[in-house]
Amino acid sequence: MPNTSENTDEARMALANRVFFRLYQCANMLHKTGSRAVEAEGLTTQQWAVLGALSRDEAEGGMSVGDLARYLKVSRQNLSGLVSRMERDGHVTTAPDSRDRRSRLVTMTGSGQHVWKVEAQPKIYAYYEQVLDGFSVNDVTHTLHYLLKLLDNMQRVDDAQGERKSRRSDAGPAA
């Protein structure tokens, strides 16, 4: 008699493999097709994400580089280069944070707000319409629910991996 528990585990892992491969493909397609949607504005999907994060009501007055990196789920090092390019292009400014002088505050400029609201957002919304073609509001709601659930689980894994890495480095070199 076949082991149904083992078969169920194998089927679950086969499905998981398909889910994560599709997420990988979607991320790559978002980068490629999303960047094309806003390339006339001189933006990439990464810059679109930064402007989107800074345009939220909660970010009025700017965000520290660390908070912005945590929000976007990117490393401070990767964000730093991106913010430098956006500052060069006039979309954002950085300045010492008055609450913590060691931290830098990233703020959208007037030019960045114009690019975001007037030029990029209409194209982004048109892009959303295209890629969500055939999705009902219910479909989008369910997709968002499951993506948030997955993101929470992935954040827990990331936190645990960071704690293990920290404990290993605190222990020092092995004797």
PDB file of C-alpha atoms in Angstrom:
ATOM      1  CA  MET A   1       0.000   0.000   0.000  1.00  0.00           C
ATOM      2  CA  PRO A   2       1.494   3.401  -0.970  1.00  0.00           C
ATOM      3  CA  ASN A   3       2.451   5.855   1.754  1.00  0.00           C
ATOM      4  CA  THR A   4      -0.136   8.634   1.291  1.00  0.00           C
ATOM      5  CA  SER A   5       1.644  10.988   3.677  1.00  0.00           C
ATOM      6  CA  GLU A   6       4.811  10.742   1.607  1.00  0.00           C
ATOM      7  CA  ASN A   7       2.842  11.194  -1.638  1.00  0.00           C
ATOM      8  CA  THR A   8       1.045  14.223  -0.172  1.00  0.00           C
ATOM      9  CA  ASP A   9       4.384  15.763   0.883  1.00  0.00           C
ATOM     10  CA  GLU A  10       5.828  15.169  -2.587  1.00  0.00           C
ATOM     11  CA  ALA A  11       2.760  16.698  -4.255  1.00  0.00           C
ATOM     12  CA  ARG A  12       2.903  19.697  -1.903  1.00  0.00           C
ATOM     13  CA  MET A  13       6.608  20.275  -2.680  1.00  0.00           C
ATOM     14  CA  ALA A  14       5.953  19.925  -6.423  1.00  0.00           C
ATOM     15  CA  LEU A  15       3.245  22.594  -6.122  1.00  0.00           C
ATOM     16  CA  ALA A  16       5.525  24.776  -3.980  1.00  0.00           C
ATOM     17  CA  ASN A  17       8.221  24.503  -6.633  1.00  0.00           C
ATOM     18  CA  ARG A  18       5.751  25.657  -9.279  1.00  0.00           C
ATOM     19  CA  VAL A  19       4.520  28.565  -7.108  1.00  0.00           C
ATOM     20  CA  PHE A  20       8.018  29.856  -6.393  1.00  0.00           C
ATOM     21  CA  PHE A  21       9.142  29.433  -9.987  1.00  0.00           C
ATOM     22  CA  ARG A  22       6.086  31.432 -11.140  1.00  0.00           C
ATOM     23  CA  LEU A  23       6.878  34.132  -8.555  1.00  0.00           C
ATOM     24  CA  TYR A  24      10.415  34.276  -9.933  1.00  0.00           C
ATOM     25  CA  GLN A  25       9.084  34.600 -13.479  1.00  0.00           C
ATOM     26  CA  CYS A  26       6.567  37.271 -12.419  1.00  0.00           C
ATOM     27  CA  ALA A  27       9.307  39.269 -10.671  1.00  0.00           C
ATOM     28  CA  ASN A  28      11.452  39.144 -13.807  1.00  0.00           C
ATOM     29  CA  MET A  29       8.532  40.128 -16.040  1.00  0.00           C
ATOM     30  CA  LEU A  30       7.565  42.965 -13.676  1.00  0.00           C
ATOM     31  CA  HIS A  31      11.101  44.299 -13.889  1.00  0.00           C
ATOM     32  CA  LYS A  32      11.188  44.028 -17.691  1.00  0.00           C
ATOM     33  CA  THR A  33       7.678  45.157 -18.629  1.00  0.00           C
ATOM     34  CA  GLY A  34       7.247  47.566 -15.714  1.00  0.00           C
ATOM     35  CA  SER A  35      10.489  49.345 -16.581  1.00  0.00           C
ATOM     36  CA  ARG A  36       9.316  49.676 -20.182  1.00  0.00           C
ATOM     37  CA  ALA A  37       6.067  51.244 -18.948  1.00  0.00           C
ATOM     38  CA  VAL A  38       7.944  54.103 -17.236  1.00  0.00           C
ATOM     39  CA  GLU A  39      11.144  54.308 -19.279  1.00  0.00           C
ATOM     40  CA  ALA A  40      10.042  57.536 -21.034  1.00  0.00           C
ATOM     41  CA  GLU A  41      10.067  59.169 -17.580  1.00  0.00           C
ATOM     42  CA  GLY A  42      13.624  57.914 -17.050  1.00  0.00           C
ATOM     43  CA  LEU A  43      12.494  55.496 -14.337  1.00  0.00           C
ATOM     44  CA  THR A  44      13.066  51.833 -13.557  1.00  0.00           C
ATOM     45  CA  THR A  45      10.803  49.603 -11.479  1.00  0.00           C
ATOM     46  CA  GLN A  46      13.176  50.100  -8.536  1.00  0.00           C
ATOM     47  CA  GLN A  47      12.871  53.892  -8.818  1.00  0.00           C
ATOM     48  CA  TRP A  48       9.110  53.521  -9.240  1.00  0.00           C
ATOM     49  CA  ALA A  49       9.060  51.573  -5.945  1.00  0.00           C
ATOM     50  CA  VAL A  50      11.082  54.274  -4.150  1.00  0.00           C
ATOM     51  CA  LEU A  51       8.838  57.085  -5.420  1.00  0.00           C
ATOM     52  CA  GLY A  52       5.752  55.035  -4.553  1.00  0.00           C
ATOM     53  CA  ALA A  53       7.030  54.429  -1.019  1.00  0.00           C
ATOM     54  CA  LEU A  54       7.888  58.106  -0.527  1.00  0.00           C
ATOM     55  CA  SER A  55       4.501  59.241  -1.908  1.00  0.00           C
ATOM     56  CA  ARG A  56       2.539  57.499   0.873  1.00  0.00           C
ATOM     57  CA  ASP A  57       0.973  59.667   3.589  1.00  0.00           C
ATOM     58  CA  GLU A  58       3.066  57.822   6.205  1.00  0.00           C
ATOM     59  CA  ALA A  59       6.236  58.982   4.439  1.00  0.00           C
ATOM     60  CA  GLU A  60       5.352  62.678   4.444  1.00  0.00           C
ATOM     61  CA  GLY A  61       8.520  64.435   5.538  1.00  0.00           C
ATOM     62  CA  GLY A  62      10.695  61.629   4.173  1.00  0.00           C
ATOM     63  CA  MET A  63      11.995  58.268   5.316  1.00  0.00           C
ATOM     64  CA  SER A  64      15.360  57.241   6.695  1.00  0.00           C
ATOM     65  CA  VAL A  65      17.455  55.118   4.360  1.00  0.00           C
ATOM     66  CA  GLY A  66      17.129  52.223   6.827  1.00  0.00           C
ATOM     67  CA  ASP A  67      13.332  52.499   7.063  1.00  0.00           C
ATOM     68  CA  LEU A  68      13.028  52.776   3.284  1.00  0.00           C
ATOM     69  CA  ALA A  69      15.262  49.708   2.800  1.00  0.00           C
ATOM     70  CA  ARG A  70      13.187  47.704   5.298  1.00  0.00           C
ATOM     71  CA  TYR A  71       9.926  48.814   3.653  1.00  0.00           C
ATOM     72  CA  LEU A  72      11.148  47.853   0.170  1.00  0.00           C
ATOM     73  CA  LYS A  73      12.825  44.633   1.436  1.00  0.00           C
ATOM     74  CA  VAL A  74      16.198  45.552  -0.091  1.00  0.00           C
ATOM     75  CA  SER A  75      19.663  45.968   1.372  1.00  0.00           C
ATOM     76  CA  ARG A  76      20.825  49.409   2.454  1.00  0.00           C
ATOM     77  CA  GLN A  77      23.774  49.022   0.064  1.00  0.00           C
ATOM     78  CA  ASN A  78      21.538  48.426  -2.968  1.00  0.00           C
ATOM     79  CA  LEU A  79      19.207  51.242  -1.943  1.00  0.00           C
ATOM     80  CA  SER A  80      22.095  53.642  -1.398  1.00  0.00           C
ATOM     81  CA  GLY A  81      23.228  53.459  -5.039  1.00  0.00           C
ATOM     82  CA  LEU A  82      19.653  53.753  -6.264  1.00  0.00           C
ATOM     83  CA  VAL A  83      18.974  56.812  -4.083  1.00  0.00           C
ATOM     84  CA  SER A  84      22.225  58.423  -5.287  1.00  0.00           C
ATOM     85  CA  ARG A  85      21.119  58.043  -8.915  1.00  0.00           C
ATOM     86  CA  MET A  86      17.660  59.408  -8.094  1.00  0.00           C
ATOM     87  CA  GLU A  87      19.232  62.344  -6.268  1.00  0.00           C
ATOM     88  CA  ARG A  88      21.437  63.029  -9.302  1.00  0.00           C
ATOM     89  CA  ASP A  89      18.295  62.967 -11.486  1.00  0.00           C
ATOM     90  CA  GLY A  90      16.543  65.428  -9.145  1.00  0.00           C
ATOM     91  CA  HIS A  91      13.782  63.055  -7.956  1.00  0.00           C
ATOM     92  CA  VAL A  92      14.852  62.895  -4.287  1.00  0.00           C
ATOM     93  CA  THR A  93      17.077  64.674  -1.810  1.00  0.00           C
ATOM     94  CA  THR A  94      18.947  63.277   1.155  1.00  0.00           C
ATOM     95  CA  ALA A  95      19.856  65.141   4.307  1.00  0.00           C
ATOM     96  CA  PRO A  96      20.894  64.271   7.854  1.00  0.00           C
ATOM     97  CA  ASP A  97      17.897  63.201   9.948  1.00  0.00           C
ATOM     98  CA  SER A  98      17.282  65.835  12.640  1.00  0.00           C
ATOM     99  CA  ARG A  99      16.196  63.058  15.039  1.00  0.00           C
ATOM    100  CA  ASP A 100      19.289  60.908  14.406  1.00  0.00           C
ATOM    101  CA  ARG A 101      22.330  62.601  12.855  1.00  0.00           C
ATOM    102  CA  ARG A 102      23.849  59.222  11.891  1.00  0.00           C
ATOM    103  CA  SER A 103      20.848  58.548   9.654  1.00  0.00           C
ATOM    104  CA  ARG A 104      20.001  60.141   6.311  1.00  0.00           C
ATOM    105  CA  LEU A 105      16.470  61.150   5.415  1.00  0.00           C
ATOM    106  CA  VAL A 106      15.256  60.589   1.825  1.00  0.00           C
ATOM    107  CA  THR A 107      12.589  63.022   0.620  1.00  0.00           C
ATOM    108  CA  MET A 108      10.869  63.347  -2.748  1.00  0.00           C
ATOM    109  CA  THR A 109      11.563  66.673  -4.475  1.00  0.00           C
ATOM    110  CA  GLY A 110       8.968  68.784  -6.267  1.00  0.00           C
ATOM    111  CA  SER A 111      10.349  67.424  -9.523  1.00  0.00           C
ATOM    112  CA  GLY A 112      10.073  63.866  -8.181  1.00  0.00           C
ATOM    113  CA  GLN A 113       6.472  64.503  -7.136  1.00  0.00           C
ATOM    114  CA  HIS A 114       5.677  65.828 -10.612  1.00  0.00           C
ATOM    115  CA  VAL A 115       7.304  62.832 -12.309  1.00  0.00           C
ATOM    116  CA  TRP A 116       5.457  60.487  -9.939  1.00  0.00           C
ATOM    117  CA  LYS A 117       1.971  62.035  -9.995  1.00  0.00           C
ATOM    118  CA  VAL A 118       1.730  63.532 -13.479  1.00  0.00           C
ATOM    119  CA  GLU A 119       3.988  61.405 -15.667  1.00  0.00           C
ATOM    120  CA  ALA A 120       4.538  57.963 -14.115  1.00  0.00           C
ATOM    121  CA  GLN A 121       1.336  57.168 -12.215  1.00  0.00           C
ATOM    122  CA  PRO A 122      -1.005  57.314 -15.234  1.00  0.00           C
ATOM    123  CA  LYS A 123       1.318  54.923 -17.095  1.00  0.00           C
ATOM    124  CA  ILE A 124       1.622  52.669 -14.045  1.00  0.00           C
ATOM    125  CA  TYR A 125      -2.171  52.497 -13.727  1.00  0.00           C
ATOM    126  CA  ALA A 126      -2.456  51.644 -17.436  1.00  0.00           C
ATOM    127  CA  TYR A 127       0.181  48.940 -16.898  1.00  0.00           C
ATOM    128  CA  TYR A 128      -1.816  47.531 -13.959  1.00  0.00           C
ATOM    129  CA  GLU A 129      -4.922  47.404 -16.176  1.00  0.00           C
ATOM    130  CA  GLN A 130      -3.008  45.424 -18.792  1.00  0.00           C
ATOM    131  CA  VAL A 131      -1.387  42.888 -16.464  1.00  0.00           C
ATOM    132  CA  LEU A 132      -4.533  42.404 -14.361  1.00  0.00           C
ATOM    133  CA  ASP A 133      -6.701  41.813 -17.437  1.00  0.00           C
ATOM    134  CA  GLY A 134      -9.179  39.053 -16.640  1.00  0.00           C
ATOM    135  CA  PHE A 135      -8.809  39.470 -12.856  1.00  0.00           C
ATOM    136  CA  SER A 136     -11.931  40.366 -10.897  1.00  0.00           C
ATOM    137  CA  VAL A 137     -11.710  42.597  -7.819  1.00  0.00           C
ATOM    138  CA  ASN A 138     -12.180  39.398  -5.822  1.00  0.00           C
ATOM    139  CA  ASP A 139      -9.252  37.751  -7.652  1.00  0.00           C
ATOM    140  CA  VAL A 140      -6.995  40.726  -6.890  1.00  0.00           C
ATOM    141  CA  THR A 141      -8.108  40.761  -3.242  1.00  0.00           C
ATOM    142  CA  HIS A 142      -7.351  37.049  -2.840  1.00  0.00           C
ATOM    143  CA  THR A 143      -4.005  37.392  -4.612  1.00  0.00           C
ATOM    144  CA  LEU A 144      -3.036  40.251  -2.309  1.00  0.00           C
ATOM    145  CA  HIS A 145      -4.107  38.230   0.746  1.00  0.00           C
ATOM    146  CA  TYR A 146      -1.933  35.254  -0.205  1.00  0.00           C
ATOM    147  CA  LEU A 147       1.037  37.397  -1.215  1.00  0.00           C
ATOM    148  CA  LEU A 148       0.906  39.193   2.156  1.00  0.00           C
ATOM    149  CA  LYS A 149       0.711  35.839   3.941  1.00  0.00           C
ATOM    150  CA  LEU A 150       3.713  34.584   1.958  1.00  0.00           C
ATOM    151  CA  LEU A 151       5.619  37.816   2.626  1.00  0.00           C
ATOM    152  CA  ASP A 152       4.986  37.480   6.384  1.00  0.00           C
ATOM    153  CA  ASN A 153       6.298  33.906   6.339  1.00  0.00           C
ATOM    154  CA  MET A 154       9.343  34.923   4.305  1.00  0.00           C
ATOM    155  CA  GLN A 155      10.018  37.795   6.734  1.00  0.00           C
ATOM    156  CA  ARG A 156       9.975  35.312   9.645  1.00  0.00           C
ATOM    157  CA  VAL A 157      12.479  33.112   7.793  1.00  0.00           C
ATOM    158  CA  ASP A 158      14.671  36.145   7.071  1.00  0.00           C
ATOM    159  CA  ASP A 159      14.549  37.239  10.723  1.00  0.00           C
ATOM    160  CA  ALA A 160      15.469  33.734  11.920  1.00  0.00           C
ATOM    161  CA  GLN A 161      18.325  33.484   9.406  1.00  0.00           C
ATOM    162  CA  GLY A 162      19.618  36.869  10.557  1.00  0.00           C
ATOM    163  CA  GLU A 163      19.520  35.750  14.199  1.00  0.00           C
ATOM    164  CA  ARG A 164      21.442  32.544  13.393  1.00  0.00           C
ATOM    165  CA  LYS A 165      24.013  34.504  11.401  1.00  0.00           C
ATOM    166  CA  SER A 166      24.369  36.989  14.266  1.00  0.00           C
ATOM    167  CA  ARG A 167      24.849  34.189  16.828  1.00  0.00           C
ATOM    168  CA  ARG A 168      27.535  32.568  14.639  1.00  0.00           C
ATOM    169  CA  SER A 169      29.459  35.829  14.272  1.00  0.00           C
ATOM    170  CA  ASP A 170      29.121  36.561  18.024  1.00  0.00           C
ATOM    171  CA  ALA A 171      30.654  33.172  18.829  1.00  0.00           C
ATOM    172  CA  GLY A 172      33.841  34.157  17.038  1.00  0.00           C
ATOM    173  CA  PRO A 173      36.140  31.842  15.105  1.00  0.00           C
ATOM    174  CA  ALA A 174      35.971  28.126  15.847  1.00  0.00           C
ATOM    175  CA  ALA A 175      38.917  26.745  17.780  1.00  0.00           C
TER     176      ALA A 175
END
